[in-house]
Short mmCIF file of C-alpha atoms in Angstrom, two decimals:
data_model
loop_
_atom_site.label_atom_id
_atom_site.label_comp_id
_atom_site.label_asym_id
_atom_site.label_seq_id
_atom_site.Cartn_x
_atom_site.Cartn_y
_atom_site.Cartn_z
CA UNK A 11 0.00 0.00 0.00
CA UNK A 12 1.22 3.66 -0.87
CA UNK A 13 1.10 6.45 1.04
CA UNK A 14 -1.49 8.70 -0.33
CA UNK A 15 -0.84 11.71 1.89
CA UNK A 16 1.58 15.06 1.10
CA UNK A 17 4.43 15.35 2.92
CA UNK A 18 4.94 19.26 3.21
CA UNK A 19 7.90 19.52 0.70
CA UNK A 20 5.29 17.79 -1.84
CA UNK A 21 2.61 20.64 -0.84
CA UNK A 22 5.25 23.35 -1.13
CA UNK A 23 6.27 21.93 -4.73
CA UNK A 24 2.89 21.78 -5.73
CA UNK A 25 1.79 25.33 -4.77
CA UNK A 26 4.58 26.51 -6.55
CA UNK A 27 3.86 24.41 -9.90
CA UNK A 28 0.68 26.79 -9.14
CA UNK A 29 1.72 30.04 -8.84
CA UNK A 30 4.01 29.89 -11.51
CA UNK A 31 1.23 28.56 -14.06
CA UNK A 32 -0.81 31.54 -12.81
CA UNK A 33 1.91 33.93 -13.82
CA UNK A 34 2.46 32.69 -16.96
CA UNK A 35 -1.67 32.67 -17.89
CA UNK A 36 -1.75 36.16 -16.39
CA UNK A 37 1.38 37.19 -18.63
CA UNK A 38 0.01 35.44 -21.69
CA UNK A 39 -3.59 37.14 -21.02
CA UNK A 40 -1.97 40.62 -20.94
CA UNK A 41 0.11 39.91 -24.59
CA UNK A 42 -3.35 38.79 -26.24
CA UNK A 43 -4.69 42.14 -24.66
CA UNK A 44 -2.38 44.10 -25.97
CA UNK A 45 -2.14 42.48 -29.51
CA UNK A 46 -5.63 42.63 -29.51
CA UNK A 47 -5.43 46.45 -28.89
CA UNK A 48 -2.72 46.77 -31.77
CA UNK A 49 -5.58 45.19 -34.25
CA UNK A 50 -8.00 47.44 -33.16
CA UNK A 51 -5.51 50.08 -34.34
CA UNK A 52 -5.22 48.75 -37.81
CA UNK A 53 -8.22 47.81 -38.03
CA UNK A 54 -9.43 51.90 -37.52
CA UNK A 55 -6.62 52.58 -40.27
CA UNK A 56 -8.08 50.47 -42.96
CA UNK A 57 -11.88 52.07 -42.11
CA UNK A 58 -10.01 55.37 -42.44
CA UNK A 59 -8.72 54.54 -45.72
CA UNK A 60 -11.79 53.05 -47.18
CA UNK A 61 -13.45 56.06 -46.36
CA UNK A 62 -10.58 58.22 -48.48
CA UNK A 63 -10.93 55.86 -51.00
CA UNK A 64 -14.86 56.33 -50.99
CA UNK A 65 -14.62 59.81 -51.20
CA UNK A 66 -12.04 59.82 -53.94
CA UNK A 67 -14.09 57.89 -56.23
CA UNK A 68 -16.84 60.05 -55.28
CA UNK A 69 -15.10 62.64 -56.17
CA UNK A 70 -13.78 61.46 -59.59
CA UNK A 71 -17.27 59.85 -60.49
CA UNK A 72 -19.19 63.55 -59.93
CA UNK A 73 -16.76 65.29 -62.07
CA UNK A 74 -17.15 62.53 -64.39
CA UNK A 75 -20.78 62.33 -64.57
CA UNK A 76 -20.89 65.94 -65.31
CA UNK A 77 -19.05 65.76 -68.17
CA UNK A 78 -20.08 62.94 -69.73
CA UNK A 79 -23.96 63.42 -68.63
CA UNK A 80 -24.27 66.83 -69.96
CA UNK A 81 -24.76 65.77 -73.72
CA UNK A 82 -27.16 63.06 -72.67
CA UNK A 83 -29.39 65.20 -69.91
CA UNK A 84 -30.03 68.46 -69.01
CA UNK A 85 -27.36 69.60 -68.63
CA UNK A 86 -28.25 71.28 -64.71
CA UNK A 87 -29.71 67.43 -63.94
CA UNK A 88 -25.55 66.41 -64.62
CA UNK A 89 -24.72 69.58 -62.36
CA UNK A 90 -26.87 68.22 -59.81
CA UNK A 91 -25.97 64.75 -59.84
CA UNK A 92 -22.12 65.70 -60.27
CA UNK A 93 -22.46 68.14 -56.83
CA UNK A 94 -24.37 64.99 -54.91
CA UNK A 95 -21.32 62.85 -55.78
CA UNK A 96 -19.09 65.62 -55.03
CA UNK A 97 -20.63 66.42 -51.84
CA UNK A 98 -20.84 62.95 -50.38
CA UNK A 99 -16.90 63.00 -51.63
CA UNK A 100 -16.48 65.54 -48.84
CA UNK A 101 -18.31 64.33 -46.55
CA UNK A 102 -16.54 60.82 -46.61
CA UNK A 103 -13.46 62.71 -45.77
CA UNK A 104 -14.96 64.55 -42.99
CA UNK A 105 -16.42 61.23 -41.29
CA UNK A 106 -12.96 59.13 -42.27
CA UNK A 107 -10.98 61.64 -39.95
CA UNK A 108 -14.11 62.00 -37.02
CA UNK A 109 -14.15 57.92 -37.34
CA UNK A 110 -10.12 57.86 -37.03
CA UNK A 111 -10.22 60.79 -34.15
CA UNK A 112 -12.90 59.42 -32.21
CA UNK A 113 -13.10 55.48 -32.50
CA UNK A 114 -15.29 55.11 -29.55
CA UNK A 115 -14.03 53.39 -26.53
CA UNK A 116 -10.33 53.34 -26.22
CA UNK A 117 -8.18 50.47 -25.71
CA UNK A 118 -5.93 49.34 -24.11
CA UNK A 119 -2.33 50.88 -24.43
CA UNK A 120 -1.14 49.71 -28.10
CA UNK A 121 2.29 48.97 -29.05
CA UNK A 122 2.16 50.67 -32.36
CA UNK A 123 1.61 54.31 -32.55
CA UNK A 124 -1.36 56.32 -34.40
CA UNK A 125 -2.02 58.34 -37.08
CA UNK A 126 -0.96 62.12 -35.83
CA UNK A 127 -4.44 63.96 -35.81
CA UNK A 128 -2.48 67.07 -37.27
CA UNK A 129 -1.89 64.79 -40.32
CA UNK A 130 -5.14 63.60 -40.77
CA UNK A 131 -6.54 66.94 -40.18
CA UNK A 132 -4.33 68.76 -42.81
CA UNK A 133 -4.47 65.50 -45.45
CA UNK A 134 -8.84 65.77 -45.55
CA UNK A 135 -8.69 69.26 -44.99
CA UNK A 136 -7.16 69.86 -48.53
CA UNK A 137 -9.21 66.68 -49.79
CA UNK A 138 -12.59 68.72 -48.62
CA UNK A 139 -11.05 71.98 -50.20
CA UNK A 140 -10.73 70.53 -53.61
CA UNK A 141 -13.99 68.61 -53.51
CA UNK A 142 -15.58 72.54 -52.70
CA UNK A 143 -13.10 73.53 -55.79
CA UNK A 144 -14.84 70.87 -58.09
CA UNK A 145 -18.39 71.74 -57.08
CA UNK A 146 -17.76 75.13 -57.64
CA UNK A 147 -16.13 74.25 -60.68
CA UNK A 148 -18.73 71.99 -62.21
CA UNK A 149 -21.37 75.26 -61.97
CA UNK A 150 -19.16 77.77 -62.59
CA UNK A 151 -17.10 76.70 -65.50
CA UNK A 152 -18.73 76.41 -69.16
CA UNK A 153 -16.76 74.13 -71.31
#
């Protein structure tokens, strides 16, 4: 017959087996936290860039439709749907650097670093200043 019963080394052993396989879930808890965090990041980087995208095509397909809609319509039915496209082209920039500014509720601390908001700021600024250049254009200028 063995002895079924822990001798205090054995218990000592035992809670240390513990503790350290504690530590180590803790320690591989907090890496998936913070890789998970690091996703969230990139993740907000590619919304931000579909919405350029978005508003870029917007922006080429109301300046397109003007022109080639204007032989085929009247021609202030291509003026209005060329400013609608236009429009939404600035407004996709607007709400790609609110969305990237303001994702909702933060994180945890990421490894990687953000977008600077001056960038972002100064990059859709311009983009919303030459989609208000085309809509201008598109009812101003007779070709």
């Amino acid at each position: 017959m063995t002895d079924t019963r822990k001798t205090p080394a054995r218990l000592a052993e035992s809670a240390s087996k513990l503790k350290q396989s504690a530590i180590r879930q803790t320690d591989s808890a907090d890496r998936r936290t913070q890789l998970a965090a690091d996703r969230t990041i990139f993740a907000a980087e590619r919304t931000y860039a579909a919405w350029i995208r978005t508003g870029l095509s917007a922006l080429a397909a109301g300046v397109g439709a003007k022109a080639l809609l204007e032989d085929v319509v009247h021609p202030s039915l291509a003026s209005a749907t060329g400013s609608v496209l236009i429009l939404f082209s600035a407004f996709c920039f607007f709400a790609g650097v609110w969305r990237e500014l303001d994702p909702g509720a933060p994180p945890p601390r990421p490894d990687i670093r953000r977008l600077p908001p001056w960038l972002l700021i100064g990059v859709n600024g311009f983009l919303v200043l030459v989609s208000l250049a085309a809509l201008v254009g598109i009812w101003v200028v007779r070709v």
